[in-house]
Tab-separated table of C-alpha atoms in Angstrom:
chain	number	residue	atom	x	y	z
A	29	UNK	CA	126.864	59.422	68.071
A	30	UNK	CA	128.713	58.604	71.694
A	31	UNK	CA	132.538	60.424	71.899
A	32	UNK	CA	133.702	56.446	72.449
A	33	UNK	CA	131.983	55.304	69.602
A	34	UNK	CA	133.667	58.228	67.304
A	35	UNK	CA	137.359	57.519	68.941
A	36	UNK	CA	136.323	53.798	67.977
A	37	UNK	CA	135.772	54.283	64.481
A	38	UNK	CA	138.485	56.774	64.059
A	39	UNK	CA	141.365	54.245	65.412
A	40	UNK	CA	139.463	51.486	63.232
A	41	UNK	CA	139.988	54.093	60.239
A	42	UNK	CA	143.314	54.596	61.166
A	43	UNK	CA	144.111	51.051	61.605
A	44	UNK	CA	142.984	50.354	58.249
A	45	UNK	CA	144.970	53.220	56.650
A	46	UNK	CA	147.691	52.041	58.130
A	47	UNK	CA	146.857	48.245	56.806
A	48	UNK	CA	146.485	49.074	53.404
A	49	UNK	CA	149.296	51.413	53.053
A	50	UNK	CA	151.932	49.384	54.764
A	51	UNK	CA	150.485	46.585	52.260
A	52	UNK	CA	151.169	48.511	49.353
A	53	UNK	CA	154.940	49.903	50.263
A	54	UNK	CA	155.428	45.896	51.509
A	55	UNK	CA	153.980	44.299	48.343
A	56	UNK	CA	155.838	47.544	46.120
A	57	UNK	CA	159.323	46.744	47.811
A	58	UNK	CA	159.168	42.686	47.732
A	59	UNK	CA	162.317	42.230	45.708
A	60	UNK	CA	164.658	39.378	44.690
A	61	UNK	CA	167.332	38.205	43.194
A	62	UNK	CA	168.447	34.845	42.601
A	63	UNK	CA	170.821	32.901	40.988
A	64	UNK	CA	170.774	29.450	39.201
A	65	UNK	CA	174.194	28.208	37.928
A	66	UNK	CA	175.357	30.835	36.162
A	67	UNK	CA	171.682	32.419	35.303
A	68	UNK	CA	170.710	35.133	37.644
A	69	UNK	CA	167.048	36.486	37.553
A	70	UNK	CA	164.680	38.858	39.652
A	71	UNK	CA	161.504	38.332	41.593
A	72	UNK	CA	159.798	41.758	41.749
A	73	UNK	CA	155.980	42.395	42.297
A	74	UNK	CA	155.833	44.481	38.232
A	75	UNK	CA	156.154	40.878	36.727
A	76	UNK	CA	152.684	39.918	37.969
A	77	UNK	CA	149.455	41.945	36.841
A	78	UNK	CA	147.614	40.845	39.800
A	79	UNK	CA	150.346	41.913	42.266
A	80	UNK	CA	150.566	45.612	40.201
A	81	UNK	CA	146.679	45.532	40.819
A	82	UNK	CA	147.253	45.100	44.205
A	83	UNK	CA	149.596	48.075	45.028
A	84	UNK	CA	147.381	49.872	42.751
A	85	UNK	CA	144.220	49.525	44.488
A	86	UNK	CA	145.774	49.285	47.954
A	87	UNK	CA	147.246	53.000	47.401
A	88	UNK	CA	144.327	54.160	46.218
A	89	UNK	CA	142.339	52.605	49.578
A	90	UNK	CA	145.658	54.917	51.392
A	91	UNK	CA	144.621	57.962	50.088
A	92	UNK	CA	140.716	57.329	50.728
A	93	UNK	CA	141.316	56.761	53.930
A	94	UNK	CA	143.555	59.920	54.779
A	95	UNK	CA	141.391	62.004	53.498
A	96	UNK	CA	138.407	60.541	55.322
A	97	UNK	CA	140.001	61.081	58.602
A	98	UNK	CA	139.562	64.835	58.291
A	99	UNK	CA	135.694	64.687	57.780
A	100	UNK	CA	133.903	66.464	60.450
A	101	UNK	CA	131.860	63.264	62.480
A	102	UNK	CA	128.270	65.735	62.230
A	103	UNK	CA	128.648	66.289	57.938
A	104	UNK	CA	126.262	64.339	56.465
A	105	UNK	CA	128.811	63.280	53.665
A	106	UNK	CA	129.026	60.216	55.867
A	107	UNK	CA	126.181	59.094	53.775
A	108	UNK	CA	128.503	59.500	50.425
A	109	UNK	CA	131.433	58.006	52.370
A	110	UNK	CA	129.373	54.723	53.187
A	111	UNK	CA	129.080	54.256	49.320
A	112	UNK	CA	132.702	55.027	48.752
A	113	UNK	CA	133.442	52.350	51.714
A	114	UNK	CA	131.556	49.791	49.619
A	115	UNK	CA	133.095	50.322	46.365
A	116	UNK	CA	136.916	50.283	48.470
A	117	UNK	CA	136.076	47.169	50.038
A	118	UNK	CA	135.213	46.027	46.704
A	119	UNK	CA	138.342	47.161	44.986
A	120	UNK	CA	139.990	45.786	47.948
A	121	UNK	CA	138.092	42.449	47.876
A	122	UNK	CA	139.140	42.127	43.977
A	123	UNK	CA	142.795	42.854	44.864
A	124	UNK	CA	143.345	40.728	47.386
A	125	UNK	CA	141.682	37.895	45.692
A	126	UNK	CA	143.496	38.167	42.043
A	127	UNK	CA	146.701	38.022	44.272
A	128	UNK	CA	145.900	35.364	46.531
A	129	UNK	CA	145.186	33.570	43.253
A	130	UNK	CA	148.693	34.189	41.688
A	131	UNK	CA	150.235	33.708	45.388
A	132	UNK	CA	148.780	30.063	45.810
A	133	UNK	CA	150.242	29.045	41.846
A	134	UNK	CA	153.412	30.278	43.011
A	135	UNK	CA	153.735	28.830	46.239
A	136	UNK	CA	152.074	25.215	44.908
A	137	UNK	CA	152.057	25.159	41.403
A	138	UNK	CA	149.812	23.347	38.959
A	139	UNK	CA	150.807	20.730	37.750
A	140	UNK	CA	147.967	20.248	34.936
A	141	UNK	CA	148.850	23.547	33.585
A	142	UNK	CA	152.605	22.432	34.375
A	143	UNK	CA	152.952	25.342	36.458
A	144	UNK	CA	155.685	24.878	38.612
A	145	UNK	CA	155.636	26.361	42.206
A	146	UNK	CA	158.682	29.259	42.307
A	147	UNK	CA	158.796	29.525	46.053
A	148	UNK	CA	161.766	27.512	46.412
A	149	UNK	CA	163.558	29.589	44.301
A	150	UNK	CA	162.665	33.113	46.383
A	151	UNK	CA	162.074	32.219	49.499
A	152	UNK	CA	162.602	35.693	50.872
A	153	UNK	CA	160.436	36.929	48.334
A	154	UNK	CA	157.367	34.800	48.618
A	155	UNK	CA	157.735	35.854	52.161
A	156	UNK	CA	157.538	39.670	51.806
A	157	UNK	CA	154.173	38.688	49.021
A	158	UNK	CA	152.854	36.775	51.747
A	159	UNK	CA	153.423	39.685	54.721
A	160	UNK	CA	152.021	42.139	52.129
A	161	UNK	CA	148.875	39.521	51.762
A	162	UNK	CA	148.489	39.408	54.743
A	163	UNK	CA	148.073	43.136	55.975
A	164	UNK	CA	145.979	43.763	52.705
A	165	UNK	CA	143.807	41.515	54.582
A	166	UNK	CA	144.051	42.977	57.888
A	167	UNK	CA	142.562	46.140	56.098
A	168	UNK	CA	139.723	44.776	54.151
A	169	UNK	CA	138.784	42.722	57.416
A	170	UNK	CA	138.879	46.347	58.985
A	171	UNK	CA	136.948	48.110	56.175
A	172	UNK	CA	133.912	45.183	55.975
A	173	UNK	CA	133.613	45.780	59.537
A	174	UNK	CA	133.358	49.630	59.145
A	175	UNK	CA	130.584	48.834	56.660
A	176	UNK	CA	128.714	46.104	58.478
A	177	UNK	CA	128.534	48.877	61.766
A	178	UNK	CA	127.682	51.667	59.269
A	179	UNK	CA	125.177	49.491	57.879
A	180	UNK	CA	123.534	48.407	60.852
A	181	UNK	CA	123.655	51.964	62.396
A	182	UNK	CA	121.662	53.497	59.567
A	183	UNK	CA	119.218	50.892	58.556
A	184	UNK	CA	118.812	48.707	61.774
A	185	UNK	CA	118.650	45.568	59.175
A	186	UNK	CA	118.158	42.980	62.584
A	187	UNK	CA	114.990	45.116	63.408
A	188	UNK	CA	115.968	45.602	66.954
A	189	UNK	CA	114.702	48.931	67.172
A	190	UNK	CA	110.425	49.542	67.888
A	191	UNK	CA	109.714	51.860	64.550
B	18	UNK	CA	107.890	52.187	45.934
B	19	UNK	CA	105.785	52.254	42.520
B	20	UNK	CA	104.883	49.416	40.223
B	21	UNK	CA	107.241	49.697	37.727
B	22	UNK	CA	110.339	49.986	39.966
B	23	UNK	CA	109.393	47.184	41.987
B	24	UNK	CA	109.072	45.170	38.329
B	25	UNK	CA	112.549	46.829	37.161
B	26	UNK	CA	114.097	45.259	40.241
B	27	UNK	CA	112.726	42.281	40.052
B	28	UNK	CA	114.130	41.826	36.428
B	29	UNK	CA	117.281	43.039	37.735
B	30	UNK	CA	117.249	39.902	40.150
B	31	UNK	CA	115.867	37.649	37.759
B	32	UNK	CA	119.338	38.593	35.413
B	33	UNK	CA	121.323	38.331	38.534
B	34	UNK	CA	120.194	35.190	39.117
B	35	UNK	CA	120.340	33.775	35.247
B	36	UNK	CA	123.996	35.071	34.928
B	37	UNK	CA	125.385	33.922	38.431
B	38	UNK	CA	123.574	30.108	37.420
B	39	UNK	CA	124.401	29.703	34.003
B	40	UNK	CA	128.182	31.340	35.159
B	41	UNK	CA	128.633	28.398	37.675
B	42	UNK	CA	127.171	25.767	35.203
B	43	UNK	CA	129.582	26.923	31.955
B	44	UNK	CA	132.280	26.828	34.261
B	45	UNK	CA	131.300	23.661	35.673
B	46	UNK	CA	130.933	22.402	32.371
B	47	UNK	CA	134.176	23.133	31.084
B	48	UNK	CA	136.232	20.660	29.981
B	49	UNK	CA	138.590	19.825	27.200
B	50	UNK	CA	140.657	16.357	26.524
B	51	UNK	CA	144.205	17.374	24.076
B	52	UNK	CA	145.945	14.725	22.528
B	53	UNK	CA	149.915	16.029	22.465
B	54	UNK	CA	151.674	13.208	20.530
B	55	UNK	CA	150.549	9.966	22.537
B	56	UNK	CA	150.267	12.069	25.491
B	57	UNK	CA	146.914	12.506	26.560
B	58	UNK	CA	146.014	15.570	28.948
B	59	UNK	CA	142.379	17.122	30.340
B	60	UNK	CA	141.677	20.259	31.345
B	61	UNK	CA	138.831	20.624	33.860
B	62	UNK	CA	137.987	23.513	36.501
B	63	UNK	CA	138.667	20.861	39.271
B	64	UNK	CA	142.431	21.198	38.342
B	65	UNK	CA	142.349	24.987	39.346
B	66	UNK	CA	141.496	25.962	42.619
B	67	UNK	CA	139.881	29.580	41.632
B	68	UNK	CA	138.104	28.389	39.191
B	69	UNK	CA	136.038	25.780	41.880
B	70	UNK	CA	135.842	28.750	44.016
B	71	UNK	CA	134.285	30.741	41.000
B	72	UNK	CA	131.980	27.997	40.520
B	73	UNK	CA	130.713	27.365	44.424
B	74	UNK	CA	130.408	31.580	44.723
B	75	UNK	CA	128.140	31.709	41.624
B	76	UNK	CA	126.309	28.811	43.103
B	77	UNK	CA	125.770	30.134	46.274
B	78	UNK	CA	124.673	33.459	44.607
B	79	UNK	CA	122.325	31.463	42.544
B	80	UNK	CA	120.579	29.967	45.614
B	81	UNK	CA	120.467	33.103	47.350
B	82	UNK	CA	118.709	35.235	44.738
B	83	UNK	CA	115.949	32.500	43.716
B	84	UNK	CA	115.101	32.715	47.535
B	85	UNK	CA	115.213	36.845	47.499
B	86	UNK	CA	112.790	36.267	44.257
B	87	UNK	CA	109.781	35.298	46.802
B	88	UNK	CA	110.299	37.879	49.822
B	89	UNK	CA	106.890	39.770	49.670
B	90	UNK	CA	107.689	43.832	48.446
B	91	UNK	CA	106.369	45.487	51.930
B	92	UNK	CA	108.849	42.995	53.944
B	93	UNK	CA	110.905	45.063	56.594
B	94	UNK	CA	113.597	41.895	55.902
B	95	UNK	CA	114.318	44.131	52.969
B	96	UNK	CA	117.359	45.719	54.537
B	97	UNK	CA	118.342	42.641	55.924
B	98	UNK	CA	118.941	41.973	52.265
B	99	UNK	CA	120.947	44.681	51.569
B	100	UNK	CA	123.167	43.320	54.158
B	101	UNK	CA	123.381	39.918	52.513
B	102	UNK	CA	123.566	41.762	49.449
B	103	UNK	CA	126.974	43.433	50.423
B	104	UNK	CA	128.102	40.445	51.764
B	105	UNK	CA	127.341	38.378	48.219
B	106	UNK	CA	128.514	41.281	46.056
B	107	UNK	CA	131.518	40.671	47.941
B	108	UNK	CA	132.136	37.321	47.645
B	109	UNK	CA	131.281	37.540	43.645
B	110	UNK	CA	133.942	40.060	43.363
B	111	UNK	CA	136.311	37.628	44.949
B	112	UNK	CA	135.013	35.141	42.877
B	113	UNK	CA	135.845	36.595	39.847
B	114	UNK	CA	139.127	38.187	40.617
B	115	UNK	CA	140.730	35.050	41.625
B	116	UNK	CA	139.384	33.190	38.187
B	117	UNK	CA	140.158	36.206	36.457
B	118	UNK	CA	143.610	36.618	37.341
B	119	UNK	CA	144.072	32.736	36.710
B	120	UNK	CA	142.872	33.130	33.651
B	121	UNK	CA	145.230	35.658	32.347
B	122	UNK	CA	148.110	33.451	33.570
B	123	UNK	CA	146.220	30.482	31.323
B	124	UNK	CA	146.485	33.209	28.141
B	125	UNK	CA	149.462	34.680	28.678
B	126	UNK	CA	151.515	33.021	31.018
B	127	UNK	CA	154.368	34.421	32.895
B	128	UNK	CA	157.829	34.738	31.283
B	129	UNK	CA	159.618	35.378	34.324
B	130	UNK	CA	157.886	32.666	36.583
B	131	UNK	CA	158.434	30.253	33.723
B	132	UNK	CA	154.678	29.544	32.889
B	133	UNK	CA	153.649	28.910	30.123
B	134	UNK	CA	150.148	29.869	28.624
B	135	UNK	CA	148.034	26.906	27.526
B	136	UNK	CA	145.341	28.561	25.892
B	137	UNK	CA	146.847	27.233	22.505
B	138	UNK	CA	146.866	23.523	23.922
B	139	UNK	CA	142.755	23.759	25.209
B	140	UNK	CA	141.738	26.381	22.960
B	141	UNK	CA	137.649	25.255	23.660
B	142	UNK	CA	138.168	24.957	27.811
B	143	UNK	CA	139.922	28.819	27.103
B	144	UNK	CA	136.602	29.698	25.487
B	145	UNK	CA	134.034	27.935	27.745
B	146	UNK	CA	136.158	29.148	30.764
B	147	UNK	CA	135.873	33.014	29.583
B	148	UNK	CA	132.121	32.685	28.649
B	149	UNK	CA	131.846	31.897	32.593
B	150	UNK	CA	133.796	34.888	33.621
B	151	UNK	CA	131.906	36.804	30.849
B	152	UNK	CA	128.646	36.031	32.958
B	153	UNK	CA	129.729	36.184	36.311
B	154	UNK	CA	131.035	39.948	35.421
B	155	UNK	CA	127.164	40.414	34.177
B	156	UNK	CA	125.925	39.256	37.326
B	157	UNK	CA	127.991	41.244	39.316
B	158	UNK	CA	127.516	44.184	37.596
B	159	UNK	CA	124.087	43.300	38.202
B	160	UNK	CA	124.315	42.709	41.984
B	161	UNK	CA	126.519	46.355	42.308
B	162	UNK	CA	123.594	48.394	40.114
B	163	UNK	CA	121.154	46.625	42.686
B	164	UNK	CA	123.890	47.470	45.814
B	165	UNK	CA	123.907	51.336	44.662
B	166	UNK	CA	120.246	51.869	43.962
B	167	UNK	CA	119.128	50.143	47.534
B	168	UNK	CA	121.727	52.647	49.325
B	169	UNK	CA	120.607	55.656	47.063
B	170	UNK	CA	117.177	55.112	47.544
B	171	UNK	CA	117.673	54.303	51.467
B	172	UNK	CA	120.409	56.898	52.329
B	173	UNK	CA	119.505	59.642	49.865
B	174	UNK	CA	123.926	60.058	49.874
B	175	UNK	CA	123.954	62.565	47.254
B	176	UNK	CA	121.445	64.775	49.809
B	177	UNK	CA	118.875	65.168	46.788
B	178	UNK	CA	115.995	65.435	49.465
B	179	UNK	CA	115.376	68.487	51.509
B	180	UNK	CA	115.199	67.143	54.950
């Protein structure tokens, strides 16, 4: 492997630690409070499963991806790390999705279930769920691409190479 | 690759592709009419974003693997597959988060959002709805045993092989 191509994939690894670890401390510290006549209550990310499930598995893609830094580019764990990378971006997938799903109820509502949308309410809170959304993205957008290059690197699926 | 292995997968699909069909059809099929005093209410996947995503994933799954069934054993397009197979595996995951996190909302509900769970209202949708998620988990599962055993057997990550 070319000394570009290794810098590449190291500042795409880094990019994605960064991604899901700034997701996680954004999604952990979305916070509000707000108050209704007298009532005052709290928006915080522990009142959602799928939100906890997001930190969760977004920490857990933080830590993967530290330690990965530090492997040596000729060990041939890289092998064991591509099957690691797919079960991340899996986790990652999962999260993302379960909290998009809880997201979109509480920025729309449903109004068969008679769901109503809680947005209004915390503004500045759906905002900081959003942000977090948003770079949990950013870092499963960066992780699917690490896989699709590490797939196509070690099994040449397009057949471009004469065998 | 021997006989029997190349049968074993092929059963393997074949599951894949019952559970991801009859997944999108159950879902599809869900639907329950409650009569709440003269009120009358339905409950339909339609109403719930996630779950129509649920049910167009599982379809396209369901396409995809009856096609797979008929690519020929000694086909390079093979690892082209495993690609697509990433790719789907992916989107299943997705799939099922999103429902699956709706879902618990349905049961449960969320005190502190106000929503309430309506699983006592449309007690039969509740039931037909998990039996969907029940077999969209199986093919899944199915889909990641096939993901892992196409990278072990192509990668060799657990360096079992003397090169």
């Amino acid at each position: 492997m070319g000394k570009p191509k290794r810098i590449c994939l190291l500042l795409l690894r880094l990019l994605a630690l960064g991604s899901t670890l700034s997701a996680a401390i954004v999604m952990a510290a979305s916070h509000e409070e707000a108050r209704f006549f007298s009532l005052s209550f709290e928006a915080k990310y522990t009142h959602t499963p799928a939100f906890k499930y997001f930190v969760i598995a977004n920490a857990i893609a933080s830590v993967y991806g530290f330690f990965v830094l530090f492997l040596p580019a000729e060990s041939l764990l890289w092998r064991l790390v591509l099957c690691f990378d797919v079960i991340l971006t899996m986790l990652l997938t999962s999260s993302i999705a379960a909290a998009l799903a809880v997201a979109q109820i509480g920025k729309n509502g449903n109004s068969y279930a008679g769901w109503l949308p809680i947005c209004d309410q915390v503004a500045s809170y759906c905002r900081q769920v959003s942000g977090a959304l948003a770079l949990g993205l950013l870092g499963l957008l960066v992780y699917f691409l690490l896989l699709l290059y590490s797939l196509h690197s070690l099994l040449d699926p397009l057949l471009l190479k004469k065998t």
